[in-house]
């Protein structure tokens, strides 16, 4: 995972330099990006408490990359680097003058629409693009994913714990494109709804190249899981949310297999900055949180 961002930009560069006649051979890209998932929270990296058969199989059949260094230990800066390939300070997504390391609800700041994102590079060459999940690069219309190369957006615009009455935060919104469709969002159903939307997007765009960016809400605190996974893991709600993400990844891979797109799709599963070490997460053998 060390070379995740350079790899993505290199892949985008390859696509940018192809000709229109090469469209049929352009690979699809899927990034499954977890929020606060620890290094040792899944089977391929040593978890003994979480059942992750889909990710175990991905590691066996694909590539297991063990040296990913995030550009920051919190959400907004690390996500800005993933989207742009730049350090957060380069694109103004580092700590602001109030001392906030991440964007808070109703912030006037956000990723500048003039910055080139992976989604924009791919869209210019005919890719269908979608962001499903937690964005956290600005919640105002000019900063949402649809202003940064994504044809579609469905998810929450920032962290799921940002509902501070003291700060005056609004109820956590679930956004479809630029419209709030639910507030507060029913967090127990988010992973399932993200997954359903992802499968629908793949089915709709099976005949053209596509880029699916799926930044999951979990296992960021507070923890939730659907009734199908709640209380089922050996590690409380933390494990429940991780195992539901494994299921979600399996649904996407099953869809690719069913549509015979597996050999034409690059799927990358990673995390933004590791676990905070509370409520069951593990970064072993790494130190810190």
Tab-separated table of C-alpha atoms in Angstrom:
chain	number	residue	atom	x	y	z
A	1	UNK	CA	0.000	0.000	0.000
A	2	UNK	CA	3.031	2.278	0.165
A	3	UNK	CA	2.662	3.188	-3.478
A	4	UNK	CA	-1.116	3.610	-3.549
A	5	UNK	CA	-1.277	7.264	-4.595
A	6	UNK	CA	1.591	7.079	-7.138
A	7	UNK	CA	0.022	3.885	-8.497
A	8	UNK	CA	-3.362	5.550	-8.966
A	9	UNK	CA	-1.862	8.575	-10.672
A	10	UNK	CA	0.287	6.356	-12.871
A	11	UNK	CA	-2.779	4.379	-13.906
A	12	UNK	CA	-4.623	7.614	-14.638
A	13	UNK	CA	-1.658	8.813	-16.693
A	14	UNK	CA	-1.716	5.609	-18.748
A	15	UNK	CA	-5.401	6.154	-19.494
A	16	UNK	CA	-4.881	9.835	-20.329
A	17	UNK	CA	-2.291	8.916	-22.943
A	18	UNK	CA	-4.406	6.311	-24.705
A	19	UNK	CA	-6.337	7.151	-27.842
A	20	UNK	CA	-10.114	6.953	-28.273
A	21	UNK	CA	-9.708	3.707	-30.231
A	22	UNK	CA	-8.253	2.125	-27.088
A	23	UNK	CA	-11.439	2.718	-25.091
A	24	UNK	CA	-12.440	-0.938	-25.037
A	25	UNK	CA	-9.157	-1.916	-23.379
A	26	UNK	CA	-9.171	0.697	-20.615
A	27	UNK	CA	-9.335	-0.911	-17.157
A	28	UNK	CA	-11.966	-0.064	-14.583
A	29	UNK	CA	-10.762	1.222	-11.206
A	30	UNK	CA	-12.372	0.612	-7.809
A	31	UNK	CA	-10.942	2.053	-4.577
A	32	UNK	CA	-12.450	0.796	-1.329
A	33	UNK	CA	-11.163	3.262	1.270
A	34	UNK	CA	-11.947	2.539	4.926
A	35	UNK	CA	-12.067	5.151	7.671
A	36	UNK	CA	-9.770	4.454	10.662
A	37	UNK	CA	-9.321	0.764	9.821
A	38	UNK	CA	-6.241	-0.530	11.644
A	39	UNK	CA	-3.326	-2.331	10.010
A	40	UNK	CA	-4.166	-5.607	11.797
A	41	UNK	CA	-7.960	-5.331	11.574
A	42	UNK	CA	-8.319	-7.740	8.648
A	43	UNK	CA	-7.185	-11.317	8.135
A	44	UNK	CA	-4.469	-10.667	5.537
A	45	UNK	CA	-2.625	-8.470	8.049
A	46	UNK	CA	-2.971	-10.699	11.084
A	47	UNK	CA	-6.410	-10.215	12.628
A	48	UNK	CA	-7.480	-13.190	14.746
A	49	UNK	CA	-10.774	-11.645	15.853
A	50	UNK	CA	-12.356	-10.464	12.608
A	51	UNK	CA	-13.705	-12.866	9.997
A	52	UNK	CA	-12.772	-11.377	6.600
A	53	UNK	CA	-12.978	-14.196	4.026
A	54	UNK	CA	-13.388	-11.886	1.026
A	55	UNK	CA	-10.278	-9.871	1.856
A	56	UNK	CA	-8.379	-13.054	2.684
A	57	UNK	CA	-9.163	-14.335	-0.793
A	58	UNK	CA	-8.202	-11.012	-2.394
A	59	UNK	CA	-4.811	-11.204	-0.672
A	60	UNK	CA	-4.253	-14.785	-1.814
A	61	UNK	CA	-5.234	-14.168	-5.422
A	62	UNK	CA	-4.001	-10.611	-5.831
A	63	UNK	CA	-1.250	-8.426	-4.365
A	64	UNK	CA	-0.683	-7.736	-0.678
A	65	UNK	CA	1.125	-4.420	-0.253
A	66	UNK	CA	2.534	-3.852	3.223
A	67	UNK	CA	4.201	-0.416	3.325
A	68	UNK	CA	1.621	2.325	2.873
A	69	UNK	CA	2.487	5.654	4.490
A	70	UNK	CA	-0.455	8.027	4.725
A	71	UNK	CA	0.350	11.723	4.401
A	72	UNK	CA	-1.491	12.471	7.649
A	73	UNK	CA	-3.050	10.732	10.647
A	74	UNK	CA	-6.484	12.304	10.157
A	75	UNK	CA	-9.159	12.279	7.469
A	76	UNK	CA	-9.212	15.467	5.424
A	77	UNK	CA	-5.458	15.697	4.688
A	78	UNK	CA	-5.083	12.012	3.849
A	79	UNK	CA	-8.102	12.117	1.527
A	80	UNK	CA	-6.843	15.203	-0.272
A	81	UNK	CA	-3.596	13.371	-0.990
A	82	UNK	CA	-5.433	10.332	-2.311
A	83	UNK	CA	-7.507	12.449	-4.698
A	84	UNK	CA	-4.726	14.754	-5.930
A	85	UNK	CA	-1.419	12.962	-5.321
A	86	UNK	CA	-0.228	16.042	-3.421
A	87	UNK	CA	0.732	16.721	0.163
A	88	UNK	CA	-2.202	18.282	2.016
A	89	UNK	CA	-0.359	21.566	2.594
A	90	UNK	CA	0.210	21.886	-1.144
A	91	UNK	CA	-3.559	21.932	-1.744
A	92	UNK	CA	-4.561	23.832	1.410
A	93	UNK	CA	-6.108	20.851	3.177
A	94	UNK	CA	-3.859	20.883	6.247
A	95	UNK	CA	-4.515	22.424	9.683
A	96	UNK	CA	-6.412	25.721	9.468
A	97	UNK	CA	-6.009	28.907	11.531
A	98	UNK	CA	-8.525	27.684	14.132
A	99	UNK	CA	-6.465	24.594	14.869
A	100	UNK	CA	-8.796	22.157	13.076
A	101	UNK	CA	-6.978	19.342	11.308
A	102	UNK	CA	-10.142	18.234	9.521
A	103	UNK	CA	-12.989	20.142	7.934
A	104	UNK	CA	-15.981	20.674	10.189
A	105	UNK	CA	-19.625	21.005	9.074
A	106	UNK	CA	-20.446	24.217	7.186
A	107	UNK	CA	-16.781	25.100	6.763
A	108	UNK	CA	-16.102	27.631	4.026
A	109	UNK	CA	-12.978	25.701	3.133
A	110	UNK	CA	-12.757	22.707	0.815
A	111	UNK	CA	-10.665	21.173	-1.930
A	112	UNK	CA	-10.170	23.854	-4.563
A	113	UNK	CA	-12.108	22.945	-7.735
A	114	UNK	CA	-9.049	23.987	-9.763
A	115	UNK	CA	-7.019	21.072	-8.379
A	116	UNK	CA	-6.731	18.065	-10.702
A	117	UNK	CA	-8.137	14.883	-9.185
A	118	UNK	CA	-7.849	11.288	-10.298
A	119	UNK	CA	-11.572	11.379	-11.106
A	120	UNK	CA	-11.134	14.378	-13.415
A	121	UNK	CA	-8.206	12.779	-15.220
A	122	UNK	CA	-10.267	9.663	-15.867
A	123	UNK	CA	-13.493	11.476	-16.728
A	124	UNK	CA	-11.699	13.443	-19.440
A	125	UNK	CA	-11.028	10.121	-21.160
A	126	UNK	CA	-14.558	8.824	-21.071
A	127	UNK	CA	-14.766	7.174	-17.669
A	128	UNK	CA	-17.996	7.089	-15.687
A	129	UNK	CA	-17.163	8.230	-12.152
A	130	UNK	CA	-18.864	7.992	-8.780
A	131	UNK	CA	-18.032	8.702	-5.139
A	132	UNK	CA	-20.054	6.705	-2.593
A	133	UNK	CA	-19.483	7.304	1.103
A	134	UNK	CA	-17.592	9.773	3.282
A	135	UNK	CA	-16.051	12.647	1.306
A	136	UNK	CA	-14.649	15.073	3.924
A	137	UNK	CA	-13.099	17.510	1.455
A	138	UNK	CA	-15.782	20.165	1.835
A	139	UNK	CA	-19.555	20.049	2.360
A	140	UNK	CA	-20.535	23.144	0.371
A	141	UNK	CA	-21.785	22.632	-3.228
A	142	UNK	CA	-18.588	24.010	-4.790
A	143	UNK	CA	-16.506	21.481	-2.852
A	144	UNK	CA	-18.587	18.312	-3.184
A	145	UNK	CA	-17.428	15.364	-5.351
A	146	UNK	CA	-19.541	16.530	-8.296
A	147	UNK	CA	-17.252	19.592	-8.492
A	148	UNK	CA	-14.176	17.360	-8.655
A	149	UNK	CA	-14.784	15.030	-11.579
A	150	UNK	CA	-17.403	12.692	-10.148
A	151	UNK	CA	-20.575	12.240	-12.172
A	152	UNK	CA	-22.450	11.020	-9.105
A	153	UNK	CA	-22.206	11.336	-5.339
A	154	UNK	CA	-24.037	9.465	-2.596
A	155	UNK	CA	-22.936	9.542	1.036
A	156	UNK	CA	-22.132	11.667	4.068
A	157	UNK	CA	-19.953	14.748	3.479
A	158	UNK	CA	-17.834	14.440	6.632
A	159	UNK	CA	-17.168	12.195	9.662
A	160	UNK	CA	-20.093	10.420	11.276
A	161	UNK	CA	-19.304	11.872	14.725
A	162	UNK	CA	-19.765	15.464	13.577
A	163	UNK	CA	-23.091	16.241	15.206
A	164	UNK	CA	-21.908	18.515	18.012
A	165	UNK	CA	-24.751	20.500	19.543
A	166	UNK	CA	-22.213	22.759	21.280
A	167	UNK	CA	-20.702	23.685	17.920
A	168	UNK	CA	-24.083	23.980	16.269
A	169	UNK	CA	-23.620	21.105	13.836
A	170	UNK	CA	-26.711	20.079	11.865
A	171	UNK	CA	-27.984	16.477	11.985
A	172	UNK	CA	-25.650	14.175	10.032
A	173	UNK	CA	-26.802	14.462	6.400
A	174	UNK	CA	-27.028	11.741	3.785
A	175	UNK	CA	-26.506	13.455	0.441
A	176	UNK	CA	-27.520	12.347	-3.064
A	177	UNK	CA	-25.660	14.519	-5.585
A	178	UNK	CA	-26.122	17.895	-3.833
A	179	UNK	CA	-29.407	17.210	-2.044
A	180	UNK	CA	-29.795	16.121	1.575
A	181	UNK	CA	-32.164	13.143	1.450
A	182	UNK	CA	-31.985	12.095	5.105
A	183	UNK	CA	-30.981	13.847	8.331
A	184	UNK	CA	-29.888	12.425	10.594
A	185	UNK	CA	-28.653	9.568	8.432
A	186	UNK	CA	-29.534	6.080	9.628
A	187	UNK	CA	-25.963	4.940	10.188
A	188	UNK	CA	-26.867	1.307	10.791
A	189	UNK	CA	-27.878	0.978	7.133
A	190	UNK	CA	-25.111	3.043	5.503
A	191	UNK	CA	-22.785	0.198	4.512
A	192	UNK	CA	-25.628	-1.756	2.939
A	193	UNK	CA	-26.935	1.285	1.069
A	194	UNK	CA	-23.437	2.201	-0.139
A	195	UNK	CA	-23.023	-1.341	-1.419
A	196	UNK	CA	-26.356	-1.346	-3.238
A	197	UNK	CA	-25.504	1.944	-4.954
A	198	UNK	CA	-22.048	0.636	-5.945
A	199	UNK	CA	-23.488	-2.500	-7.539
A	200	UNK	CA	-26.096	-0.444	-9.398
A	201	UNK	CA	-23.364	1.855	-10.719
A	202	UNK	CA	-21.296	-1.063	-12.009
A	203	UNK	CA	-24.307	-2.640	-13.680
A	204	UNK	CA	-25.260	0.659	-15.309
A	205	UNK	CA	-21.757	1.262	-16.655
A	206	UNK	CA	-20.687	-2.268	-17.528
A	207	UNK	CA	-20.207	-1.370	-21.188
A	208	UNK	CA	-17.827	1.543	-20.551
A	209	UNK	CA	-14.782	2.164	-18.353
A	210	UNK	CA	-15.618	3.358	-14.854
A	211	UNK	CA	-14.040	4.660	-11.654
A	212	UNK	CA	-15.775	3.777	-8.383
A	213	UNK	CA	-14.457	5.490	-5.247
A	214	UNK	CA	-16.000	3.962	-2.113
A	215	UNK	CA	-14.766	5.716	1.057
A	216	UNK	CA	-16.611	3.823	3.790
A	217	UNK	CA	-17.949	5.602	6.867
A	218	UNK	CA	-16.648	2.877	9.194
A	219	UNK	CA	-14.969	1.738	11.390
A	220	UNK	CA	-14.750	5.411	12.384
A	221	UNK	CA	-16.512	6.066	15.687
A	222	UNK	CA	-19.394	5.919	16.515
A	223	UNK	CA	-19.748	2.334	15.348
A	224	UNK	CA	-22.798	0.888	13.601
A	225	UNK	CA	-23.688	-2.222	11.653
A	226	UNK	CA	-26.869	-3.481	10.042
A	227	UNK	CA	-29.083	-6.059	11.719
A	228	UNK	CA	-27.442	-8.760	9.602
A	229	UNK	CA	-24.079	-8.068	11.263
A	230	UNK	CA	-24.909	-6.405	14.579
A	231	UNK	CA	-23.661	-8.558	17.457
A	232	UNK	CA	-22.293	-11.257	15.150
A	233	UNK	CA	-18.521	-10.719	15.423
A	234	UNK	CA	-16.128	-11.735	18.193
A	235	UNK	CA	-15.048	-8.112	18.663
A	236	UNK	CA	-18.164	-6.123	19.465
A	237	UNK	CA	-19.456	-3.357	17.233
A	238	UNK	CA	-15.988	-2.695	15.879
A	239	UNK	CA	-15.767	-6.207	14.515
A	240	UNK	CA	-19.351	-6.060	13.288
A	241	UNK	CA	-18.582	-2.994	11.154
A	242	UNK	CA	-15.350	-4.505	9.776
A	243	UNK	CA	-17.038	-7.769	8.854
A	244	UNK	CA	-19.852	-5.900	7.112
A	245	UNK	CA	-17.268	-4.023	5.034
A	246	UNK	CA	-15.762	-7.401	4.081
A	247	UNK	CA	-19.244	-8.537	2.994
A	248	UNK	CA	-19.678	-5.309	1.030
A	249	UNK	CA	-16.421	-5.880	-0.829
A	250	UNK	CA	-17.608	-9.379	-1.655
A	251	UNK	CA	-20.826	-8.051	-3.158
A	252	UNK	CA	-18.822	-5.787	-5.452
A	253	UNK	CA	-16.452	-8.564	-6.510
A	254	UNK	CA	-19.389	-10.912	-7.103
A	255	UNK	CA	-20.930	-8.260	-9.341
A	256	UNK	CA	-17.703	-7.964	-11.336
A	257	UNK	CA	-17.582	-11.758	-11.724
A	258	UNK	CA	-21.228	-11.952	-12.777
A	259	UNK	CA	-20.737	-9.260	-15.430
A	260	UNK	CA	-17.403	-10.793	-16.537
A	261	UNK	CA	-15.535	-7.604	-15.642
A	262	UNK	CA	-13.058	-9.062	-13.132
A	263	UNK	CA	-10.163	-9.309	-15.588
A	264	UNK	CA	-10.707	-5.700	-16.660
A	265	UNK	CA	-10.921	-4.115	-13.206
A	266	UNK	CA	-8.273	-2.973	-10.727
A	267	UNK	CA	-9.654	-3.202	-7.166
A	268	UNK	CA	-7.676	-1.537	-4.363
A	269	UNK	CA	-8.688	-2.000	-0.720
A	270	UNK	CA	-6.978	0.206	1.856
A	271	UNK	CA	-7.464	2.510	4.853
A	272	UNK	CA	-6.907	6.218	5.328
A	273	UNK	CA	-4.713	6.437	8.418
A	274	UNK	CA	-5.014	3.430	10.736
A	275	UNK	CA	-7.037	2.777	13.867
A	276	UNK	CA	-7.303	5.203	16.763
A	277	UNK	CA	-6.722	2.190	18.997
A	278	UNK	CA	-10.064	2.448	20.807
A	279	UNK	CA	-13.059	0.111	20.767
A	280	UNK	CA	-11.217	-2.879	19.316
A	281	UNK	CA	-8.990	-1.613	16.505
A	282	UNK	CA	-5.393	-2.761	16.128
A	283	UNK	CA	-2.332	-1.361	14.354
A	284	UNK	CA	-0.024	-4.205	15.465
A	285	UNK	CA	2.912	-4.459	14.816
A	286	UNK	CA	2.944	-0.718	14.129
A	287	UNK	CA	3.071	1.825	16.926
A	288	UNK	CA	0.876	4.835	17.502
A	289	UNK	CA	-2.740	5.481	16.566
